[in-house]
Coordinates of C-alpha atoms in Angstrom, one line a residue:
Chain A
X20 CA -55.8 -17.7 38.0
X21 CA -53.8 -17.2 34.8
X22 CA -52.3 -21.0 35.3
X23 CA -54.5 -22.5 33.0
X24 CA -53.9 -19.9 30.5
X25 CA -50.1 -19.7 31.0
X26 CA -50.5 -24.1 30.2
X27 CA -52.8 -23.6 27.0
X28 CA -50.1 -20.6 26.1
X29 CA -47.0 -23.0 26.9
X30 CA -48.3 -25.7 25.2
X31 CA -49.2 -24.2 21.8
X32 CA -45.8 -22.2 21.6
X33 CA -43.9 -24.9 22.7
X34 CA -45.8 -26.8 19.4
X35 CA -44.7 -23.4 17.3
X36 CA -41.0 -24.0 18.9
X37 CA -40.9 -27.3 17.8
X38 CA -41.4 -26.7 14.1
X39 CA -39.8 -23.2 14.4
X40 CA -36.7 -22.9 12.0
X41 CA -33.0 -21.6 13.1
X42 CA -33.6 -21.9 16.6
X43 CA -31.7 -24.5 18.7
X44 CA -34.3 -25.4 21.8
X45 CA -31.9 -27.2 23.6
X46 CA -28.4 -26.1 25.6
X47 CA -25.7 -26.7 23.2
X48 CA -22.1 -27.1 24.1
X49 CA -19.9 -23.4 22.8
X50 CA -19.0 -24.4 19.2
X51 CA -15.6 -23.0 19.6
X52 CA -12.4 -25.1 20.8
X53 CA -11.6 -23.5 24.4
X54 CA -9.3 -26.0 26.4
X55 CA -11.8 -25.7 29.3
X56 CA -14.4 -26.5 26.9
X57 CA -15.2 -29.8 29.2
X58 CA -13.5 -30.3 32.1
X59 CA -14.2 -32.8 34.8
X60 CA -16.3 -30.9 36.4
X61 CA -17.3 -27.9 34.5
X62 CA -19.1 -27.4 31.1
X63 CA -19.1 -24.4 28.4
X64 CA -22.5 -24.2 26.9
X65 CA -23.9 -21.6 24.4
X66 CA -25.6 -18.5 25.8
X67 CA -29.2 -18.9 25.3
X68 CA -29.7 -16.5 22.5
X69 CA -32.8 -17.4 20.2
X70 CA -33.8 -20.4 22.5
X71 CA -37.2 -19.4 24.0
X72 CA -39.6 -17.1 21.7
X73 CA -41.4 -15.5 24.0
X74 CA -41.3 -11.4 24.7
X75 CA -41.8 -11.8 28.4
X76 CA -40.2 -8.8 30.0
X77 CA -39.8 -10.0 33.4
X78 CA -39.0 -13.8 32.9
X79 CA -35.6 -15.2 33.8
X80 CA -33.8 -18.3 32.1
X81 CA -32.3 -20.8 34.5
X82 CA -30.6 -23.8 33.8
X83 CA -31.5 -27.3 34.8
X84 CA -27.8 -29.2 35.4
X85 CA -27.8 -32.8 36.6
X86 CA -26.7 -36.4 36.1
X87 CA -28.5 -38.1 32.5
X88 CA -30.0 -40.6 34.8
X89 CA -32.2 -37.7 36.7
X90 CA -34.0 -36.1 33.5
X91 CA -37.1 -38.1 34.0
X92 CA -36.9 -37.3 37.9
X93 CA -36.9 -33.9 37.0
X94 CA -39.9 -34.5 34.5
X95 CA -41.7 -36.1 36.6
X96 CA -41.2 -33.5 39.8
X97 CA -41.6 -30.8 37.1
X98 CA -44.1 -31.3 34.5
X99 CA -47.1 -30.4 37.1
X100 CA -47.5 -27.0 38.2
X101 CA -45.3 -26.9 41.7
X102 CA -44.3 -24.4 43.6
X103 CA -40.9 -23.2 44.4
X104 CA -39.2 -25.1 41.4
X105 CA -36.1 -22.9 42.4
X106 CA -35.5 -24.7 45.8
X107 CA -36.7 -28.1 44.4
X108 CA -32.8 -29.5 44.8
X109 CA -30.5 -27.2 46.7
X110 CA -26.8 -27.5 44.8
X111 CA -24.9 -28.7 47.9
X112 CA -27.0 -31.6 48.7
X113 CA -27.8 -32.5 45.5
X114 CA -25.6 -34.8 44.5
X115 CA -25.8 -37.1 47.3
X116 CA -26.3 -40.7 47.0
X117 CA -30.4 -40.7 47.8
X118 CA -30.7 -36.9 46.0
X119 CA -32.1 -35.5 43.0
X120 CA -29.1 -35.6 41.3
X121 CA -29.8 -32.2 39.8
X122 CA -30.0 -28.1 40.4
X123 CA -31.0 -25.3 39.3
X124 CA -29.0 -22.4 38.7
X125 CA -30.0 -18.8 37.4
X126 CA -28.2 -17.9 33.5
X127 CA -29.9 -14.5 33.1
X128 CA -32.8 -12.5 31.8
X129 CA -34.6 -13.5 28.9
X130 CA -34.2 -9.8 27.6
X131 CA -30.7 -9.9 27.6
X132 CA -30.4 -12.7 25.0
X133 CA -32.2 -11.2 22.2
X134 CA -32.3 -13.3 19.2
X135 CA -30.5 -10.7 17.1
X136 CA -27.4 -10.6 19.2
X137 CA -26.6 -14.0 18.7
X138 CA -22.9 -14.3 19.1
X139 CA -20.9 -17.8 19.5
X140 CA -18.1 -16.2 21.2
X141 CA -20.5 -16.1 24.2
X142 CA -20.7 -18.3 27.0
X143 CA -21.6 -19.7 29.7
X144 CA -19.7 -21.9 32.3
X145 CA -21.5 -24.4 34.0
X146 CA -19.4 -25.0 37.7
X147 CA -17.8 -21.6 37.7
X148 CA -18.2 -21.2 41.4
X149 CA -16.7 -24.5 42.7
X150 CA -18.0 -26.0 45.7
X151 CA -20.8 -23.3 46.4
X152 CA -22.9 -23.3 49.2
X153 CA -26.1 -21.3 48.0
X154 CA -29.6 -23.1 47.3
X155 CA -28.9 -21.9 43.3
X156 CA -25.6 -21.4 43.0
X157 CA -23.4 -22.5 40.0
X158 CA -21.9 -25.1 41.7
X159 CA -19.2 -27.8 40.0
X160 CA -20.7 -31.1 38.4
X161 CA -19.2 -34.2 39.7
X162 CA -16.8 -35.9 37.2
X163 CA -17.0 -39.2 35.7
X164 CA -20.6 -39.1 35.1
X165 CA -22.8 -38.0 31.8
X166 CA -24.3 -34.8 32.7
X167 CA -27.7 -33.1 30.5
X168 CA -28.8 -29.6 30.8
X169 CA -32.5 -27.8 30.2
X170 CA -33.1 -24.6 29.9
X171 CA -36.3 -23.3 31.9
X172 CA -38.0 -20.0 31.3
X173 CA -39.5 -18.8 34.8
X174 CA -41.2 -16.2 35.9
X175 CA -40.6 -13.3 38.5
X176 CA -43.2 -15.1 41.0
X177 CA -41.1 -18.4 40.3
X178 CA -43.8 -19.9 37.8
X179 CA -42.1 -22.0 35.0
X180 CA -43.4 -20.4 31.5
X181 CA -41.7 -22.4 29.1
X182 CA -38.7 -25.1 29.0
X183 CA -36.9 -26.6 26.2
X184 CA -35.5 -30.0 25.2
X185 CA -32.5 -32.2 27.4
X186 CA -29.2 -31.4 25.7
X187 CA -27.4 -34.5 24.2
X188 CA -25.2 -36.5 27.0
X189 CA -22.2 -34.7 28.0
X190 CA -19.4 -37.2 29.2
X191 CA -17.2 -35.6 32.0
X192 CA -14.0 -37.4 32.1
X193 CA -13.0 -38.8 35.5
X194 CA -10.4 -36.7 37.3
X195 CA -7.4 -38.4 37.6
X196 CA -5.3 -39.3 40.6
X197 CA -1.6 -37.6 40.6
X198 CA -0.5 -40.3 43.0
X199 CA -0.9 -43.1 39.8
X200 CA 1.2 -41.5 37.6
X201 CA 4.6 -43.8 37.4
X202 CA 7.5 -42.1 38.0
X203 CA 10.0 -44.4 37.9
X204 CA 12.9 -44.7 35.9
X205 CA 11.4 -45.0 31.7
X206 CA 14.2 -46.6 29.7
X207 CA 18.0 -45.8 29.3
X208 CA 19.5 -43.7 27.2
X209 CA 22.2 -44.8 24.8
X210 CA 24.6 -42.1 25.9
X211 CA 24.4 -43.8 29.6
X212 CA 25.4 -47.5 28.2
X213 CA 28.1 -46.1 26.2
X214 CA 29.3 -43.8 29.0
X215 CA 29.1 -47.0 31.6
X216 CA 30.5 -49.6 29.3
X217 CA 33.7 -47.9 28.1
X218 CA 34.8 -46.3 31.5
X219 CA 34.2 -49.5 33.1
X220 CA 36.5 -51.4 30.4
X221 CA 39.4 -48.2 30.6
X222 CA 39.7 -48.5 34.0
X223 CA 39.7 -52.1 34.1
X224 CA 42.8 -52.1 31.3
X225 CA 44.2 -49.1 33.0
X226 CA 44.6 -51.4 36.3
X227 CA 45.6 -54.4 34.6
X228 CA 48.8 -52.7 32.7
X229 CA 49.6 -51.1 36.0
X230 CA 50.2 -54.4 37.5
X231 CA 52.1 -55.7 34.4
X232 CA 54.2 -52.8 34.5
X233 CA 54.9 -53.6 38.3
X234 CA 55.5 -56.9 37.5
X235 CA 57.8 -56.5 34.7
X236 CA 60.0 -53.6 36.9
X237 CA 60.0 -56.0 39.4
X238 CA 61.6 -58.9 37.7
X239 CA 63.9 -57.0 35.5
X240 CA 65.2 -55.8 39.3
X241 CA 65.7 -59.0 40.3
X242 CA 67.9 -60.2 37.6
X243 CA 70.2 -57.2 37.2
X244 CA 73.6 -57.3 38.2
X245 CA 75.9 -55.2 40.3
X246 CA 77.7 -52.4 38.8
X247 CA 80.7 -54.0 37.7
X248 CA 84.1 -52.2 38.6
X249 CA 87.0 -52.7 35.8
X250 CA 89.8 -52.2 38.2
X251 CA 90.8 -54.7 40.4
X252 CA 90.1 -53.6 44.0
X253 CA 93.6 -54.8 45.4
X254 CA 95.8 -52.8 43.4
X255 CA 95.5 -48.5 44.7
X256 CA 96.9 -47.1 42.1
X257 CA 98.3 -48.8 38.5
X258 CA 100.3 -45.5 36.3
X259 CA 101.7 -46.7 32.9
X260 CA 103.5 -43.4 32.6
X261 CA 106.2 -42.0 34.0
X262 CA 104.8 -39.2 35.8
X263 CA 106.2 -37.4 38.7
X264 CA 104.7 -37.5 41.8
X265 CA 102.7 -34.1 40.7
X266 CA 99.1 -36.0 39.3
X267 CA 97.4 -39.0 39.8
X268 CA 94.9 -39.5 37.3
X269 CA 94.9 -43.4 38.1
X270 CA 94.0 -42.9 41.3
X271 CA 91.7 -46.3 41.4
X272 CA 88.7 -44.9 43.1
X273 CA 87.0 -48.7 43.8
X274 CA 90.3 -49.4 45.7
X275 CA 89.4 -50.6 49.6
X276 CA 92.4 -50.3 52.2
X277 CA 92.3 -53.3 54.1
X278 CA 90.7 -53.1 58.3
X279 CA 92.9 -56.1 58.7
X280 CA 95.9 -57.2 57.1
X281 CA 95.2 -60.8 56.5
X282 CA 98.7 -61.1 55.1
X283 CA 102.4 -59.7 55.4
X284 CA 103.6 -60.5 52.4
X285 CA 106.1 -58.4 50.5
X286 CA 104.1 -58.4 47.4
X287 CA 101.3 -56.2 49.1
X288 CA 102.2 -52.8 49.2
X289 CA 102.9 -50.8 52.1
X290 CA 102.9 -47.4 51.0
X291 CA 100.5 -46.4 48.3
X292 CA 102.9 -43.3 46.9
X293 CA 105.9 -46.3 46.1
X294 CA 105.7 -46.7 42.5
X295 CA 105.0 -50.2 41.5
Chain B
X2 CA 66.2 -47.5 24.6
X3 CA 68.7 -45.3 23.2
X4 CA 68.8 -42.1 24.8
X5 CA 67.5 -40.3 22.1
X6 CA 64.4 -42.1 21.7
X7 CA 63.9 -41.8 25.8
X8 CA 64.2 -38.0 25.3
X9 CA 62.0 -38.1 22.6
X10 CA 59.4 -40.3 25.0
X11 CA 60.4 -38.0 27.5
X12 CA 58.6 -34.9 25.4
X13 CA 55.5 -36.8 24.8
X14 CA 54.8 -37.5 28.3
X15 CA 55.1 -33.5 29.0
X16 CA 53.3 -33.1 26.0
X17 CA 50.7 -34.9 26.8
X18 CA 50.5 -34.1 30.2
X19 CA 50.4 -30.3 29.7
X20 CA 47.6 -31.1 28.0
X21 CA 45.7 -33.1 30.0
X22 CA 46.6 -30.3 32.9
X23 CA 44.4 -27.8 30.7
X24 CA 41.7 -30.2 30.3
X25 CA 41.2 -30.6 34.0
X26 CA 41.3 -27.3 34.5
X27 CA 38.6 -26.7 31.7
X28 CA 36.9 -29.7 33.8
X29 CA 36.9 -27.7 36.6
X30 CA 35.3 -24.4 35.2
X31 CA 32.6 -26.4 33.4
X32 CA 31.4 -28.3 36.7
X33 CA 31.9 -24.9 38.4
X34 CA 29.2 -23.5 36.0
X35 CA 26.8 -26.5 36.2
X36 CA 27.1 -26.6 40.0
X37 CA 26.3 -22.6 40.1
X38 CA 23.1 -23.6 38.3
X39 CA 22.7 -20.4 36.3
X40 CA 19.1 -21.6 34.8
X41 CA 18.2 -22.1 38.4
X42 CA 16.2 -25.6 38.3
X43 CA 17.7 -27.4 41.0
X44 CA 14.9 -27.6 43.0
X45 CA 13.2 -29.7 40.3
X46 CA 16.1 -32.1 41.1
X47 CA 16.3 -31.2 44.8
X48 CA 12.8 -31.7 45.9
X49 CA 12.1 -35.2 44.1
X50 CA 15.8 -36.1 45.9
X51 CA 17.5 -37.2 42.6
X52 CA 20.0 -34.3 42.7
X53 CA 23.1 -36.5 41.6
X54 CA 23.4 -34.4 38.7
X55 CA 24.4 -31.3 40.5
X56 CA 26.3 -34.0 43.1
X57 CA 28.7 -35.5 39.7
X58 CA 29.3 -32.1 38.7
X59 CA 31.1 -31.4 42.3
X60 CA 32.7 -34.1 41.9
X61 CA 34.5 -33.0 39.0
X62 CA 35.1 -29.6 40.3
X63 CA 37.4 -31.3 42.6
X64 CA 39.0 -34.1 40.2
X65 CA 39.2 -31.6 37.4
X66 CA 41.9 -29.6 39.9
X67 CA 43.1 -32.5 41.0
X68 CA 44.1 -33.5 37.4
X69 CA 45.2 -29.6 36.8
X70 CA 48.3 -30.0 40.0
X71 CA 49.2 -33.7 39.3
X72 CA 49.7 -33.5 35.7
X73 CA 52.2 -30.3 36.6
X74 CA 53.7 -32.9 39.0
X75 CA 53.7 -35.2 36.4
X76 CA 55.5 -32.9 33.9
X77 CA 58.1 -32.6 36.7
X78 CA 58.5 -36.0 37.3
X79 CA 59.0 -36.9 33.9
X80 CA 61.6 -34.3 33.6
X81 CA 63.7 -35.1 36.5
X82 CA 63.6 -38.6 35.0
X83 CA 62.6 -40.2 38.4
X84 CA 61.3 -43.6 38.8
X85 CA 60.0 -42.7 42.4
X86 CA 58.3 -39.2 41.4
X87 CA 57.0 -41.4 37.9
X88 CA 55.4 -44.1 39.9
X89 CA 53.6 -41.7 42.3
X90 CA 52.5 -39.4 39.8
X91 CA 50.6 -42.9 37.9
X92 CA 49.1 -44.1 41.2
X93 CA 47.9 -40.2 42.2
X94 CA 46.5 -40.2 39.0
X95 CA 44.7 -43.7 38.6
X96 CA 43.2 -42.7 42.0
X97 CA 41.6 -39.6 41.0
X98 CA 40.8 -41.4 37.6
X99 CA 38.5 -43.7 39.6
X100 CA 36.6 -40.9 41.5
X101 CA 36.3 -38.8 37.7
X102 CA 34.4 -41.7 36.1
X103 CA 32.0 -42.3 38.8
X104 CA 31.1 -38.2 38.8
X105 CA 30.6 -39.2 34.8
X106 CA 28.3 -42.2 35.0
X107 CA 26.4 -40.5 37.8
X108 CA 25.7 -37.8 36.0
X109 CA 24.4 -39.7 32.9
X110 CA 22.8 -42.1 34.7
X111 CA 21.0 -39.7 37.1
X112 CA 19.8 -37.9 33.9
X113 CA 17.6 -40.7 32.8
X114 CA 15.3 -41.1 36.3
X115 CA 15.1 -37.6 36.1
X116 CA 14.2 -36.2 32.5
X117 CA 13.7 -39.8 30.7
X118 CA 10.1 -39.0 30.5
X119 CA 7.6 -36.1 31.6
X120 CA 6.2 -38.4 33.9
X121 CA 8.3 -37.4 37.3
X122 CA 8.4 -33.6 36.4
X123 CA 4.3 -33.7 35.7
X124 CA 3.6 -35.5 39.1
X125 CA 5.9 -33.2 41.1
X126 CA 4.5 -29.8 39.8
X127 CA 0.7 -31.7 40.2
X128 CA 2.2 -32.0 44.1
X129 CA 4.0 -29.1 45.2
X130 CA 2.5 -26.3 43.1
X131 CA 0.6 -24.0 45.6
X132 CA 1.5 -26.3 48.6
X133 CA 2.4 -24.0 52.0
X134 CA 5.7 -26.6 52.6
X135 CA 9.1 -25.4 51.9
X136 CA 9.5 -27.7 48.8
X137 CA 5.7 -26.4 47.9
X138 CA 7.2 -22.9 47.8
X139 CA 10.7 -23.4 45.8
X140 CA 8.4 -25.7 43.1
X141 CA 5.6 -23.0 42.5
X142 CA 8.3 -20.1 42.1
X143 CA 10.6 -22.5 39.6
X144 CA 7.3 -23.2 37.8
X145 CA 6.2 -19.6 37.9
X146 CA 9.3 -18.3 36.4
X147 CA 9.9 -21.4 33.7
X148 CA 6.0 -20.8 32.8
X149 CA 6.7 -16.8 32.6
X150 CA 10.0 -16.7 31.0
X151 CA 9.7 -19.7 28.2
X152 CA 5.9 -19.1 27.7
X153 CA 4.7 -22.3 28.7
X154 CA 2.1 -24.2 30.4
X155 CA 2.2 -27.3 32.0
X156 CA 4.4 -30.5 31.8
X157 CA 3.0 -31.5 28.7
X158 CA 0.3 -28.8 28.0
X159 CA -2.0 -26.7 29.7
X160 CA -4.2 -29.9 30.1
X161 CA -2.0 -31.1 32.7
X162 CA -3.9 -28.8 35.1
X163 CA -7.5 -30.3 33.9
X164 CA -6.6 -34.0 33.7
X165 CA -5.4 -34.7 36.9
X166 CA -6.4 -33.9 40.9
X167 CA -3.8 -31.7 42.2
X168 CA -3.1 -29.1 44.9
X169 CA -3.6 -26.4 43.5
X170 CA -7.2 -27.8 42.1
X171 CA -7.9 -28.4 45.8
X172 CA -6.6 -25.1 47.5
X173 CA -8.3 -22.5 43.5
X174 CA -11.1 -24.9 42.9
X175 CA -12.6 -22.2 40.3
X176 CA -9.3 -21.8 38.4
X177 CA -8.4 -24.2 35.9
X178 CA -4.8 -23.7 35.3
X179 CA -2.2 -20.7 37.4
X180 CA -2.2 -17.3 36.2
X181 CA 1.4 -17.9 35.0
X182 CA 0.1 -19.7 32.1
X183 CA -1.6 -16.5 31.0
X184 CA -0.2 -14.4 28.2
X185 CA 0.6 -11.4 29.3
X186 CA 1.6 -7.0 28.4
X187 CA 4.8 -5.4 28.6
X188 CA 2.9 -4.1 31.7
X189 CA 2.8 -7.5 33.1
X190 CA -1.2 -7.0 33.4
X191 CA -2.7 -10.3 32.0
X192 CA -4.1 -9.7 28.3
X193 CA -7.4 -11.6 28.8
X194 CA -7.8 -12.8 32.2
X195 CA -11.5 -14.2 31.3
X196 CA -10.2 -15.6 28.1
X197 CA -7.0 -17.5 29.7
X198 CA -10.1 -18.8 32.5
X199 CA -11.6 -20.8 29.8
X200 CA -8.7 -21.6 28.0
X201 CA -9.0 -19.5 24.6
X202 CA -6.0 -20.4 22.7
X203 CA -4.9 -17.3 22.0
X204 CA -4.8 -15.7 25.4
X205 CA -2.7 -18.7 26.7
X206 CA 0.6 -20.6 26.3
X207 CA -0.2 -24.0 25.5
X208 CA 3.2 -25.7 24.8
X209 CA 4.5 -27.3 27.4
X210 CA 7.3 -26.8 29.8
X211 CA 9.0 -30.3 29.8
X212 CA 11.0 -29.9 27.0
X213 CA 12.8 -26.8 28.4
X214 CA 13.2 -28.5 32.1
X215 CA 14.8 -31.8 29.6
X216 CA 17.1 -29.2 27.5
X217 CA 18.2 -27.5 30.4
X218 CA 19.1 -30.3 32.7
X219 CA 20.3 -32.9 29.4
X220 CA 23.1 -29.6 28.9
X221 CA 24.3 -29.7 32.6
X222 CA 24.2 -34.1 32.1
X223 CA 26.7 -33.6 29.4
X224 CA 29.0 -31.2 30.0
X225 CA 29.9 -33.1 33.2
X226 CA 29.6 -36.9 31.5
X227 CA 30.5 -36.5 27.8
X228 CA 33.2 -34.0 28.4
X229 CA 34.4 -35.9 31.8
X230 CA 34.6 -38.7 29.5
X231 CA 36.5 -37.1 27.0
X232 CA 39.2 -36.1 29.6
X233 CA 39.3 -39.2 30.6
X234 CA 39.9 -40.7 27.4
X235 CA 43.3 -38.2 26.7
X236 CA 44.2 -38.9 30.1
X237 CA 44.1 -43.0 30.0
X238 CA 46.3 -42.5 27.1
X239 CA 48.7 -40.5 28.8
X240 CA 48.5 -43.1 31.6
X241 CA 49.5 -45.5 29.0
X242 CA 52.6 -43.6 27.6
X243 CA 53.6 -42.5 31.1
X244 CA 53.6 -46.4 31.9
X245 CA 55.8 -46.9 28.9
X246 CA 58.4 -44.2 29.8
X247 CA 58.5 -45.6 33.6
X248 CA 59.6 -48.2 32.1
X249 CA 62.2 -47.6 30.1
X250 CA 63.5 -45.2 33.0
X251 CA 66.7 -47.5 34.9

């Protein structure tokens, strides 16, 4: 009964919106630089503060979220007056291949975004609940595609009131696969070469004067000599003095008794304590 | 050689080996310290199966000890002026120079696959943070405590976590990073937990942790390889004079 009215109303404020000055009549992203600002598949936007005019004590706003591509879907399924606009696109099938390609999901009362409380240190996170399973719940956007938001104004019965402009296009960056990240070796250090080169060489010189040094003990082994003996082996004992038969310093100690006498003669002494 | 100047040799060989005895065993105590692991990152190394690090600095635990009791053997060799006792001590020694420089290129060589760049550190806290398995457990508590302790987030920054799939996206979809990156009291209560959520800058750490995980394991690289190398060096030139005096002894 009040449709008609509600239209004539809608239409004629939504004209006063238009030209209205200070007021943003679109989602906007949160102007300040949170990391999270946009992930892959979330979105920060601006509480609605100061986006719909209207005094409207029992009306709700909800958000429209969905792929660029599905705004004039939306449009289209939206712009006459249906019924149940809430359970148009349920969140977990909605992003299927032959889906809407949107949802709907509830921000809040329109009296709790007065336009005097404006504050950009508020927001609201599109995707907060992950991988919901309710018709409206604020489920996660998939990533790598441009996403647009709407903000709808809706009544208690579920009778849309007022809705304001597609946001710009939000780009959500694709998430990317941990299993293509190279791990492999980057580059070498310095520190390694130098490390690697001059150990290599040391032991390689270390090894190589080893063998010299063998080689020179060896030959120098080869060529030295017996220990010569001054004394003549044959004679036992040779004194120049005339000492008594108390010491023998002369005592020849390289002197060798014969096994076998290979001679008799007389000149070979008999008796080592004659004196020659 | 007179016998002057091979007593003199003779005093620069136990010189320089008394020397070299205290730099093995400083060797030893330094390996001893990186192989007890005191900032506790092994499983960093451990889990991705590039652990040679830790594996050089055993190693030179043993051939630091090694050099310690054949250097005293080698002081007592050159002493008794033995040829015998002289050659043994050089081949005992040659032998554990061999094993000393592999722990040393190991180690530096090791170094590089493991902390050249943050790209093998990222993709193994992306795997194993969160994950039930054994290695998924000794990752997430290394990670918790580096994050906690150095105030970090991250391999590179917090954006790790937002960038790329991993397991703990799959198993906390609805969190965008661990609660470890969160600043927290003296209490240990987080300061903001709906501000660290969204990633306001000033209830988070956003520098990252790589550069601790590289200063920390780049220290245990080089005290094994630069100061294994630096033994080495005295010791090769002991070799050298030792050479020199066994040859000169008759």
């Amino acid at each position: 009964m009040n449709i008609n009215a509600v239209i004539r109303l809608m239409s004629l404020l939504s004209l006063w919106m238009r030209t209205g000055e200070g007021q943003i009549f679109q989602p906007e992203l949160t102007p300040n630089t949170f990391l999270a600002r946009i992930t892959s598949n979330t979105v920060m936007l601006k509480q609605p503060y100061c986006v719909f005019d209207q005094t409207c004590p029992d009306c709700e706003i909800w958000l429209v979220a969905g792929l660029c591509s599905a705004n004039a879907i939306f449009d289209a399924q939206v712009n006459s007056s249906t019924p149940n606009i809430l359970s148009l696109s349920p969140y977990p099938t909605a992003f299927n291949s032959s889906s809407n390609n949107f949802f709907l999901t509830r921000v809040g009362l329109l009296s709790d975004f007065p336009c005097n409380q404006s504050s950009n240190d508020q927001y609201f996170v599109v995707g907060a609940d992950g991988k919901c399973s309710g018709i409206n719940c604020n489920g996660e956007l998939p990533d790598g595609f441009s996403v647009c938001f709407k903000y709808l104004l809706i009544y208690t019965n579920e009778t849309l009131v007022n809705s304001s402009n597609w946001s710009v296009n939000i780009d959500l960056p694709k998430l990317l696969n941990l299993h293509n990240i190279n791990d492999g070796l980057s580059a070498r250090s310095g520190a390694m070469v130098v490390i690697t080169s001059i150990l290599c060489a040391a032991v390689a010189l270390l090894l190589l004067l080893f063998f010299i040094m063998l080689c020179i003990t060896c030959c120098t082994k080869k060529e030295s000599k017996e220990i010569s003996v001054t004394n003549s082996i044959r004679i036992p004992r040779y004194d120049t003095h005339d000492l008594k038969n108390r010491v023998h310093p002369y005592d020849n100690p390289a002197y060798q008794s014969d096994f076998k006498n290979y001679s008799t003669a007389n000149t070979l002494p008999k008796d080592v304590t004659q004196k020659l | 050689m007179g016998a002057g100047a091979l007593t003199c040799l003779m005093f620069v060989v136990v010189a320089l080996n008394a020397i070299a005895a205290a730099a093995g065993l400083a060797l030893f105590a330094v390996a001893i310290w990186v192989a007890v692991d005191g900032y506790k990152l092994y499983p960093i190394s451990g889990v991705s199966g590039k652990d040679d690090i830790f594996a050089a600095a055993w190693i030179a635990i043993f051939t630091g000890f090694a050099f310690f009791l054949t250097c005293i053997f080698g002081i007592f060799a050159a002493l008794k002026r033995s040829r015998a006792l002289m050659m043994v001590y050089l081949i005992i020694m040659f032998i554990i120079f061999l094993f000393e420089c592999a722990s040393a290129i190991t180690a530096a060589t090791n170094r590089d696959y493991l902390v050249g760049n943050s790209n093998l550190v990222k993709k193994q806290m992306l795997q194993y943070y969160g994950q039930d398995s054994i290695q998924g457990k000794q990752i997430t508590q290394t990670w918790n405590r580096v994050m906690e302790q150095v105030e970090c987030c991250g391999a590179d920054s917090p954006e790790d976590w937002i960038l790329y799939n991993s397991t703990f996206k799959q198993i906390y979809p609805t969190y965008n990073w661990p609660l470890s990156c969160c600043k927290r009291l003296s209490s240990f209560e987080l300061q903001d937990p709906a501000g660290c959520k969204v990633g306001l800058t000033s209830t988070l750490f956003t520098k990252g942790c790589f550069n601790y995980i590289e200063s920390v394991l780049s220290r245990y690289t080089w005290a094994v390889s630069w100061y294994g190398f630096s033994v080495l060096m005295l010791v090769f030139f002991t070799l050298v004079i030792a050479m020199i005096y066994f040859m000169q002894l008759e």
